[in-house]
Amino acid sequence: MHRSAIAAFLVFLVLGSGSSPADAADIAAGKEKAELCSGCHGENGISQMENIPSLAAQPDLFIQWQLVFFRSGTRKNEQMQPILEQIDNNDIRNLGAYFASLKPPEGKKPDDNPDLSAKGAQAAVGRRCASCHTESYGGTKAVSRIAGQREDYLVKALRDYKSGVRAGGGMAAMAEVAYSLSEEEITALAHYLAHL
């Protein structure tokens, strides 16, 4: 699917065609549909599985866009494909609202490597991560929450952006940022963000 067609579809999906109260997201329905997600992304959207992101407190539009990217094939993942066959546009809206309503992961163990976090903080400032992900790294609109995300997943995501494995939509900025990161910076940045 051509990128401009995907963008037009996303605008239609997210904004709808003359939204009415009937089109409003239903958090309770999203919670019910999220049972499909809990096997990998965890109860209440907090992942306990290596290289699987937590979805709790991700911005509503970010969740919606990613589901559309997976459904269109712009993002590819074998585990996601069977799930996407079971969701429609209303489910996507409801899932976005549900995950956005959850509390973010908390109770992280203390930072076991503050020197590495300091290097990660320096890399975050140098790459201007806060200009998109916000000063708290909590994300906004279609930009992901990266504060408190699983460290192993952050490493994987940054490597995927750097290598070009992950692309599509608004990911061009991430690919450009990640391409110049060294392996040491990827490790430090992931460690820093995971411990916020």
XYZ file of C-alpha atoms in Angstrom:
196
model
C 0.000 0.000 0.000
C 1.410 3.391 -0.956
C 2.414 5.613 2.000
C 0.069 8.457 1.032
C -2.845 6.024 0.848
C -1.925 4.751 4.304
C -1.748 8.314 5.613
C -5.181 9.123 4.152
C -6.600 5.950 5.659
C -5.099 6.828 9.047
C -6.682 10.270 8.998
C -10.036 8.706 8.154
C -9.626 6.020 10.812
C -8.457 8.304 13.594
C -10.702 11.263 12.864
C -13.566 9.418 11.224
C -15.915 10.909 8.704
C -17.971 13.293 10.780
C -17.597 11.607 14.160
C -20.725 11.185 16.214
C -21.119 10.106 19.858
C -21.703 6.575 18.554
C -18.135 6.663 17.154
C -16.599 7.532 20.542
C -14.144 5.021 21.921
C -15.474 2.521 24.442
C -12.830 1.788 27.101
C -14.783 -1.170 28.506
C -14.999 -2.740 25.044
C -11.285 -2.024 24.584
C -10.509 -3.817 27.848
C -12.497 -6.832 26.692
C -10.764 -6.902 23.291
C -7.365 -6.452 24.998
C -7.665 -10.020 26.268
C -6.276 -10.903 22.824
C -3.191 -8.837 23.686
C -2.530 -9.929 27.265
C -0.777 -13.198 26.368
C 2.213 -11.223 25.080
C 1.771 -7.648 26.327
C 0.751 -8.708 29.851
C -2.101 -8.048 32.206
C -2.981 -4.353 32.307
C -0.649 -3.821 29.348
C 2.568 -4.427 31.315
C 4.782 -6.873 29.476
C 6.642 -9.622 31.274
C 8.072 -11.058 28.045
C 11.467 -10.286 26.562
C 11.414 -7.932 23.546
C 7.657 -7.332 23.907
C 6.685 -3.725 24.736
C 4.408 -2.651 27.539
C 1.329 -0.903 26.159
C 0.040 0.597 29.413
C -0.216 4.410 29.237
C 0.835 4.562 25.590
C -0.881 7.517 23.882
C -4.217 6.641 22.306
C -3.262 7.674 18.767
C 0.078 5.889 18.990
C -1.705 2.579 19.690
C -4.198 3.198 16.898
C -1.537 4.061 14.327
C 0.622 1.061 15.207
C -2.338 -1.314 14.860
C -3.107 0.191 11.456
C 0.559 -0.129 10.438
C 0.528 -3.797 11.432
C -2.794 -4.412 9.702
C -1.621 -2.744 6.463
C 1.680 -4.645 6.499
C 3.760 -1.482 6.956
C 4.953 -3.080 10.197
C 5.385 -6.823 10.122
C 5.139 -9.287 12.985
C 4.055 -12.929 12.750
C 2.480 -12.926 16.210
C 0.425 -9.816 15.481
C -1.088 -11.006 12.195
C -3.638 -13.489 13.662
C -4.695 -10.871 16.234
C -5.259 -8.230 13.566
C -7.598 -10.544 11.690
C -9.901 -10.339 14.726
C -10.130 -6.548 15.092
C -12.001 -3.869 13.180
C -11.731 -0.060 13.179
C -13.935 0.301 16.257
C -11.743 -2.214 18.090
C -8.687 -0.151 17.144
C -10.266 3.016 18.586
C -11.334 1.146 21.727
C -7.927 -0.473 22.233
C -6.207 2.900 21.882
C -8.481 4.442 24.510
C -8.138 1.449 26.836
C -4.334 1.248 26.828
C -4.060 5.044 27.160
C -6.268 4.864 30.278
C -3.951 2.460 32.119
C -1.278 3.407 34.626
C 2.268 3.203 33.271
C 4.621 0.471 34.461
C 5.984 1.308 37.887
C 7.992 -0.264 40.655
C 11.140 -0.601 38.600
C 14.064 -1.819 40.597
C 16.690 0.820 41.418
C 19.099 1.780 38.669
C 21.954 -0.714 38.929
C 24.188 1.302 36.604
C 23.838 5.074 37.115
C 26.943 5.726 34.988
C 25.273 4.010 32.029
C 22.091 6.033 32.669
C 24.147 9.242 32.658
C 25.540 8.286 29.236
C 22.001 7.487 28.082
C 20.726 10.855 29.318
C 23.531 12.550 27.408
C 22.616 10.590 24.251
C 18.936 11.536 24.690
C 19.800 15.230 24.904
C 22.230 14.983 21.980
C 19.603 13.289 19.793
C 16.823 15.630 20.989
C 14.566 12.707 21.969
C 12.412 15.010 24.116
C 11.463 17.126 21.091
C 9.097 14.331 19.990
C 8.658 12.102 23.052
C 8.173 15.108 25.444
C 10.360 16.194 28.354
C 9.044 13.349 30.532
C 9.418 10.837 27.662
C 5.735 10.029 28.245
C 4.869 10.447 24.566
C 2.017 12.406 23.057
C -0.573 11.868 20.354
C 1.020 9.466 17.846
C 4.450 9.447 19.557
C 5.205 6.585 21.927
C 5.791 6.634 25.648
C 9.378 5.432 26.156
C 9.835 6.232 29.853
C 9.691 3.010 31.844
C 9.507 0.821 28.748
C 11.227 -2.574 28.851
C 14.978 -2.114 28.386
C 15.369 -5.141 26.107
C 12.536 -3.897 23.905
C 14.055 -0.403 23.643
C 17.365 -1.943 22.518
C 15.539 -4.069 19.934
C 13.488 -1.110 18.645
C 16.532 1.147 18.290
C 18.467 -1.590 16.479
C 15.479 -2.190 14.182
C 15.256 1.516 13.329
C 19.032 1.699 12.775
C 19.059 -1.297 10.433
C 15.918 -0.260 8.556
C 13.944 -3.319 9.699
C 11.355 -1.005 11.239
C 10.053 1.750 9.004
C 6.841 3.362 7.829
C 4.650 6.299 8.699
C 6.259 8.790 11.051
C 9.212 6.476 11.620
C 11.507 8.394 9.287
C 12.649 10.629 12.137
C 13.465 7.588 14.264
C 15.424 5.913 11.494
C 17.487 9.078 11.029
C 18.175 9.382 14.772
C 18.942 5.698 15.301
C 21.203 5.378 12.257
C 23.884 7.503 13.882
C 23.725 5.756 17.279
C 26.628 3.521 18.253
C 25.893 0.195 19.932
C 27.137 1.695 23.216
C 24.738 4.628 22.845
C 21.819 2.282 22.090
C 22.557 0.290 25.240
C 22.943 3.438 27.357
C 19.845 5.135 25.965
C 17.693 2.043 26.535
C 18.989 1.679 30.086
C 18.335 5.334 30.902
C 14.802 5.378 29.482
C 13.824 2.069 31.088
C 14.734 3.410 34.524
C 12.773 6.663 34.254
